[in-house]
Amino acid sequence: VTTPTVDVHLQPDDLAAALRTDVLDGLTSTPKELPPKYFYDDRGSRLFDEITRLPEYYPTRREREILDRCAGRIMEASGCDTMIELGSGTSEKTRLLLDAGVEAGSLRRFVPFDVSETTLRDAAAEIACEYPALDVHGVVGDFDHHLGLLPGGGRRLVAFLGGTIGNLTPSERKRFLAELVSGFEPGDGLLLGTDLVKDVGRLEAAYDDGAGVTAEFNRNVLLVVNDALGADFDPARFQHVAFFDLDNEWIEMRLRSRSTHVVRVPGCDDLRVAFEAGEEMRTEISAKFRRPGVESELNAVGLELTEWWTDSAGDFALSLSVMR
Ligand code: AVJ
């Protein structure tokens, strides 16, 4: 087993600088907003993990059901020898695809791509150990700047699972997909996980669970800002809000201030942010999709939808699209 190669395009300082700019922009906008990518510090990642096991939160189980049933067909249909995983984390569900590709003898290389260098190095080393047949080549980067820098060669399949593309607005998705395919050759593919539009009651319950884990996850972003910038957010002063926006077909999560108060942010030139009682700050959108919409967004960047797999309940979809 060889030690995985890791390309580092991102330094911890870059992350800290991006967070500072994003928080300053978001807290001085009207309405206020914080980007969802900052949910995932250690505590936030643990809370998200807990969310994936809640009875109300179906997407993770539905996507795993599809992968359990279709991994062999997915790897075969893609014809890939290289799999690149975006936001790979611990690559838990991805192992189903790696197993299928190794078993078929077609998969040669795995490229996990993640924003966290420690998460990535740990996962890459573990996978290199578990899959001696694979050449593991990690990339540390973020979706905003480094998608064009994915290693080339071979026939590549980029996997973007979990429905995370739903955290982007339509115009952000367009930019993201265009950046991704800027490095594609004809025949390269995208395996994309998308949560589907469904009954509003089930959608809203998935983002406002009875045990209150999603509420804790939502408020955790305030602790992330406190840690990173020395801010004095008191999470108890904010109420979790989640609703399905029927016009945009996305879940929106917000934090609603329970009282009028001022928050200090020393790390942003000692910014003072005033909240009115009842004022809401957006912390996440999670878009829900329909097949025609997914297909047209893919077509717009030169990708052709070739396969569409859903779970037995029709809750979640994995699409395979190929560069023309
Ligand atoms: C990890 C972005 C797919 O949008 O469903 C879960 C994050 N937010 N509960 C999602 C999340 C609230 C999740 N993604």
Coordinates of C-alpha atoms and ligand atoms in Angstrom, one line a residue:
V1 CA 0.0 0.0 0.0
T2 CA 1.4 3.4 -1.0
T3 CA 0.7 6.6 1.0
P4 CA -1.9 8.6 -0.8
T5 CA -0.8 11.7 -2.7
V6 CA -2.6 14.9 -1.4
D7 CA -2.7 18.2 -3.3
V8 CA -3.3 21.1 -1.0
H9 CA -4.9 24.1 -2.8
L10 CA -6.2 25.6 0.4
Q11 CA -4.4 26.8 3.6
P12 CA -6.1 27.2 7.0
D13 CA -5.5 31.0 6.7
D14 CA -7.6 31.1 3.5
L15 CA -10.5 29.4 5.3
A16 CA -10.3 31.9 8.2
A17 CA -10.2 34.8 5.8
A18 CA -13.1 33.5 3.8
L19 CA -15.2 33.0 6.9
R20 CA -14.4 36.5 8.1
T21 CA -15.5 38.1 4.8
D22 CA -18.6 35.9 4.5
V23 CA -19.7 36.7 8.1
L24 CA -19.1 40.4 7.7
D25 CA -21.0 40.5 4.4
G26 CA -23.8 38.3 5.8
L27 CA -24.3 40.2 9.1
T28 CA -24.3 43.6 7.4
S29 CA -26.8 42.5 4.6
T30 CA -30.6 43.0 4.8
P31 CA -32.0 40.5 5.6
K32 CA -29.0 39.1 7.5
E33 CA -27.6 35.7 6.5
L34 CA -24.9 33.2 7.3
P35 CA -23.7 30.7 4.7
P36 CA -24.5 27.0 5.4
K37 CA -20.9 25.8 4.7
Y38 CA -19.9 27.0 8.2
F39 CA -22.2 24.5 10.0
Y40 CA -19.6 21.8 9.9
D41 CA -17.0 22.2 12.7
D42 CA -16.5 19.1 14.9
R43 CA -19.7 19.6 16.8
G44 CA -21.7 20.5 13.7
S45 CA -20.4 17.4 11.9
R46 CA -21.5 15.3 14.8
L47 CA -24.9 16.9 14.9
F48 CA -25.3 16.4 11.2
D49 CA -24.4 12.7 11.6
E50 CA -27.1 12.5 14.3
I51 CA -29.6 14.1 11.9
T52 CA -28.9 11.4 9.3
R53 CA -30.2 8.8 11.8
L54 CA -33.4 10.7 12.8
P55 CA -36.7 9.1 11.8
E56 CA -37.8 12.4 10.0
Y57 CA -34.6 12.9 8.0
Y58 CA -35.1 10.5 5.1
P59 CA -32.5 11.7 2.4
T60 CA -29.5 9.8 3.7
R61 CA -31.4 6.5 4.0
R62 CA -33.0 6.9 0.6
E63 CA -29.8 7.6 -1.1
R64 CA -28.1 4.7 0.6
E65 CA -31.0 2.5 -0.6
I66 CA -30.3 3.5 -4.2
L67 CA -26.6 2.9 -3.8
D68 CA -27.2 -0.5 -2.2
R69 CA -29.4 -1.5 -5.1
C70 CA -27.6 0.2 -8.0
A71 CA -23.9 0.6 -7.3
G72 CA -22.9 -2.0 -9.8
R73 CA -25.0 -0.6 -12.6
I74 CA -23.9 3.0 -11.8
M75 CA -20.2 2.1 -12.1
E76 CA -20.8 0.1 -15.2
A77 CA -23.0 2.8 -16.9
S78 CA -20.3 5.4 -16.1
G79 CA -17.5 3.4 -17.6
C80 CA -15.2 5.2 -15.3
D81 CA -11.7 4.2 -14.1
T82 CA -11.4 7.2 -11.8
M83 CA -13.9 8.3 -9.3
I84 CA -13.7 11.8 -7.8
E85 CA -15.8 12.6 -4.8
L86 CA -16.7 16.2 -3.9
G87 CA -17.2 17.0 -0.2
S88 CA -16.0 13.5 0.5
G89 CA -15.9 13.7 4.3
T90 CA -15.5 10.1 5.5
S91 CA -16.8 8.7 2.2
E92 CA -19.1 6.4 4.0
K93 CA -21.7 5.8 1.3
T94 CA -19.0 6.1 -1.4
R95 CA -17.6 2.7 -0.3
L96 CA -20.6 1.1 -1.9
L97 CA -19.4 2.5 -5.2
L98 CA -15.8 1.7 -4.6
D99 CA -16.7 -1.9 -3.8
A100 CA -18.7 -2.2 -7.0
G101 CA -15.9 -0.7 -9.1
V102 CA -13.2 -2.8 -7.6
E103 CA -15.2 -5.9 -7.9
A104 CA -15.9 -5.2 -11.6
G105 CA -12.1 -4.6 -12.0
S106 CA -12.8 -1.3 -13.7
L107 CA -12.0 1.2 -11.0
R108 CA -8.3 2.2 -10.7
R109 CA -8.2 5.5 -8.9
F110 CA -10.1 7.4 -6.2
V111 CA -9.9 11.1 -5.7
P112 CA -11.5 12.4 -2.5
F113 CA -11.9 16.2 -2.6
D114 CA -12.7 18.0 0.7
V115 CA -12.2 21.4 2.4
S116 CA -10.8 19.9 5.6
E117 CA -7.2 18.8 5.3
T118 CA -7.3 16.6 8.4
T119 CA -10.5 14.9 7.4
L120 CA -9.2 14.3 3.9
R121 CA -5.8 12.9 5.0
D122 CA -7.4 10.5 7.5
A123 CA -10.1 9.3 5.0
A124 CA -7.5 9.0 2.1
A125 CA -5.2 6.9 4.3
E126 CA -8.0 4.7 5.5
I127 CA -9.3 4.1 2.0
A128 CA -5.9 3.4 0.6
C129 CA -5.5 0.7 3.3
E130 CA -9.0 -0.8 2.7
Y131 CA -8.7 -0.7 -1.1
P132 CA -5.1 -1.7 -2.0
A133 CA -6.1 -2.0 -5.7
L134 CA -6.9 1.7 -5.9
D135 CA -4.5 4.6 -6.4
V136 CA -5.8 7.2 -3.9
H137 CA -5.1 10.9 -4.7
G138 CA -6.7 13.4 -2.3
V139 CA -7.3 17.1 -3.1
V140 CA -7.9 19.8 -0.4
G141 CA -9.8 22.6 -1.9
D142 CA -13.2 24.4 -1.9
F143 CA -16.0 24.4 -4.5
D144 CA -15.6 28.2 -5.1
H145 CA -12.1 28.1 -6.3
H146 CA -10.6 24.7 -7.0
L147 CA -13.1 22.6 -9.0
G148 CA -11.1 23.3 -12.2
L149 CA -8.0 21.8 -10.6
L150 CA -9.1 18.2 -10.3
P151 CA -6.5 15.7 -11.5
G152 CA -7.0 14.7 -15.1
G153 CA -6.4 11.5 -17.0
G154 CA -8.5 8.4 -17.5
R155 CA -12.3 8.3 -17.7
R156 CA -13.6 10.2 -14.7
L157 CA -16.8 10.1 -12.7
V158 CA -17.4 13.0 -10.3
A159 CA -19.7 12.0 -7.5
F160 CA -21.5 14.7 -5.6
L161 CA -23.8 13.0 -3.1
G162 CA -26.2 13.8 -0.3
G163 CA -28.2 16.5 -2.0
T164 CA -25.6 19.1 -1.0
I165 CA -26.0 20.9 -4.4
G166 CA -29.3 22.0 -3.0
N167 CA -27.5 24.4 -0.6
L168 CA -26.8 26.5 -3.7
T169 CA -29.2 29.0 -5.3
P170 CA -30.0 28.3 -9.0
S171 CA -27.4 30.9 -10.2
E172 CA -24.8 29.5 -7.8
R173 CA -25.5 26.0 -9.2
K174 CA -25.0 27.2 -12.7
R175 CA -21.6 28.7 -11.8
F176 CA -20.7 25.6 -9.9
L177 CA -21.6 23.2 -12.7
A178 CA -19.9 25.4 -15.3
E179 CA -16.7 25.5 -13.2
L180 CA -16.8 21.7 -12.7
V181 CA -17.2 20.8 -16.4
S182 CA -14.5 23.4 -17.4
G183 CA -12.1 20.6 -16.6
F184 CA -14.2 17.8 -18.2
E185 CA -13.3 15.8 -21.4
P186 CA -16.0 14.1 -23.5
G187 CA -17.1 11.0 -21.7
D188 CA -16.4 12.3 -18.2
G189 CA -19.5 12.0 -16.0
L190 CA -21.3 13.4 -13.0
L191 CA -23.2 11.3 -10.4
L192 CA -25.4 13.8 -8.7
G193 CA -27.6 13.3 -5.6
T194 CA -30.7 15.4 -5.5
D195 CA -33.6 15.4 -3.0
L196 CA -37.0 15.6 -4.7
V197 CA -40.0 17.7 -4.2
K198 CA -42.6 15.9 -2.1
D199 CA -45.3 16.4 0.5
V200 CA -44.7 19.6 2.4
G201 CA -45.3 18.1 5.8
R202 CA -42.6 15.4 5.3
L203 CA -40.2 18.0 3.9
E204 CA -40.7 20.4 6.9
A205 CA -40.5 17.6 9.5
A206 CA -37.1 16.5 8.0
Y207 CA -35.8 20.0 8.8
D208 CA -37.6 20.5 12.2
D209 CA -37.3 17.1 13.9
G210 CA -39.1 16.3 17.2
A211 CA -35.9 15.7 19.1
G212 CA -34.6 19.2 18.3
V213 CA -31.4 18.0 16.7
T214 CA -31.8 20.1 13.6
A215 CA -32.5 23.2 15.8
E216 CA -29.2 22.5 17.7
F217 CA -27.4 22.1 14.4
N218 CA -28.8 25.4 13.1
R219 CA -27.8 27.3 16.3
N220 CA -24.4 25.7 16.2
V221 CA -23.4 28.1 13.3
L222 CA -23.5 30.9 15.9
L223 CA -20.9 29.0 18.1
V224 CA -18.7 28.6 15.0
V225 CA -18.8 32.3 14.5
N226 CA -18.1 32.9 18.2
D227 CA -15.1 30.5 18.0
A228 CA -13.6 31.9 14.8
L229 CA -14.2 35.6 15.4
G230 CA -14.6 36.0 19.2
A231 CA -18.3 37.0 18.7
D232 CA -20.7 36.9 21.6
F233 CA -23.8 35.2 20.1
D234 CA -26.0 33.6 22.7
P235 CA -27.7 30.7 20.9
A236 CA -30.5 30.6 23.5
R237 CA -31.6 34.0 22.1
F238 CA -32.4 32.4 18.7
Q239 CA -35.2 30.1 17.7
H240 CA -34.9 27.6 14.9
V241 CA -37.2 28.1 11.9
A242 CA -37.6 25.8 8.9
F243 CA -40.2 26.0 6.2
F244 CA -40.7 25.0 2.6
D245 CA -40.8 27.9 0.2
L246 CA -43.3 26.8 -2.5
D247 CA -42.2 29.3 -5.1
N248 CA -38.5 28.5 -5.0
E249 CA -39.1 24.9 -4.0
W250 CA -36.5 25.0 -1.3
I251 CA -36.4 24.4 2.4
E252 CA -35.2 27.5 4.1
M253 CA -33.7 27.5 7.6
R254 CA -33.6 30.7 9.7
L255 CA -32.6 31.8 13.2
R256 CA -35.2 34.1 14.7
S257 CA -34.1 36.5 17.4
R258 CA -36.2 36.2 20.5
S259 CA -35.5 39.7 21.7
T260 CA -33.9 43.0 20.7
H261 CA -30.2 42.8 21.3
V262 CA -26.7 43.6 20.0
V263 CA -24.0 41.1 19.1
R264 CA -20.3 42.0 19.1
V265 CA -17.9 40.5 16.5
P266 CA -14.3 41.5 17.5
G267 CA -12.9 39.5 14.6
C268 CA -14.7 41.8 12.1
D269 CA -13.2 45.1 13.2
D270 CA -15.3 45.0 16.3
L271 CA -18.6 45.0 14.3
R272 CA -21.8 45.5 16.4
V273 CA -24.8 43.8 14.9
A274 CA -28.3 44.8 16.1
F275 CA -31.1 42.3 16.1
E276 CA -34.8 43.3 16.5
A277 CA -37.1 41.0 18.4
G278 CA -38.6 38.5 15.8
E279 CA -35.9 39.4 13.2
E280 CA -35.0 36.3 11.1
M281 CA -31.6 35.5 9.7
R282 CA -31.3 32.9 6.9
T283 CA -28.8 30.2 7.5
E284 CA -29.5 27.6 4.8
I285 CA -31.5 26.8 1.7
S286 CA -31.9 23.1 0.7
A287 CA -33.4 23.0 -2.7
K288 CA -35.7 20.1 -3.7
F289 CA -35.7 19.0 -7.4
R290 CA -37.8 17.5 -10.2
R291 CA -36.3 15.5 -13.0
P292 CA -37.0 18.1 -15.8
G293 CA -35.3 20.9 -13.8
V294 CA -32.2 18.7 -13.1
E295 CA -32.0 17.7 -16.7
S296 CA -32.2 21.3 -18.0
E297 CA -29.5 22.5 -15.5
L298 CA -27.2 19.7 -16.6
N299 CA -27.9 20.4 -20.3
A300 CA -27.1 24.1 -19.8
V301 CA -23.5 23.2 -19.1
G302 CA -23.2 20.5 -21.8
L303 CA -24.0 17.4 -19.7
E304 CA -26.5 14.9 -21.0
L305 CA -28.7 13.0 -18.5
T306 CA -28.2 9.3 -19.2
E307 CA -29.6 7.6 -16.1
W308 CA -32.0 8.5 -13.3
W309 CA -32.3 6.2 -10.3
T310 CA -34.7 6.8 -7.4
D311 CA -35.5 4.9 -4.2
S312 CA -38.7 2.9 -3.9
A313 CA -40.6 5.8 -2.4
G314 CA -39.5 8.2 -5.1
D315 CA -38.0 10.6 -2.4
F316 CA -34.5 11.0 -3.7
A317 CA -32.7 10.7 -7.0
L318 CA -29.2 9.9 -8.3
S319 CA -28.6 11.1 -11.8
L320 CA -25.8 10.1 -14.1
S321 CA -24.9 12.6 -16.8
V322 CA -22.1 12.6 -19.3
M323 CA -20.1 15.3 -21.1
R324 CA -20.9 15.4 -24.8
Ligands
AVJ1 C1 -25.9 18.0 4.0 C2 -26.7 19.9 2.8 C3 -27.5 17.7 2.3 O1 -29.6 20.1 3.1 O2 -30.4 18.3 3.8 C4 -29.7 18.7 7.2 C5 -27.9 19.6 5.5 N1 -29.5 20.8 7.0 N2 -30.6 19.3 8.0 C6 -29.5 19.1 3.7 C7 -29.0 19.7 6.5 C8 -30.5 20.5 7.9 C9 -28.2 18.7 4.4 N3 -27.1 18.6 3.4

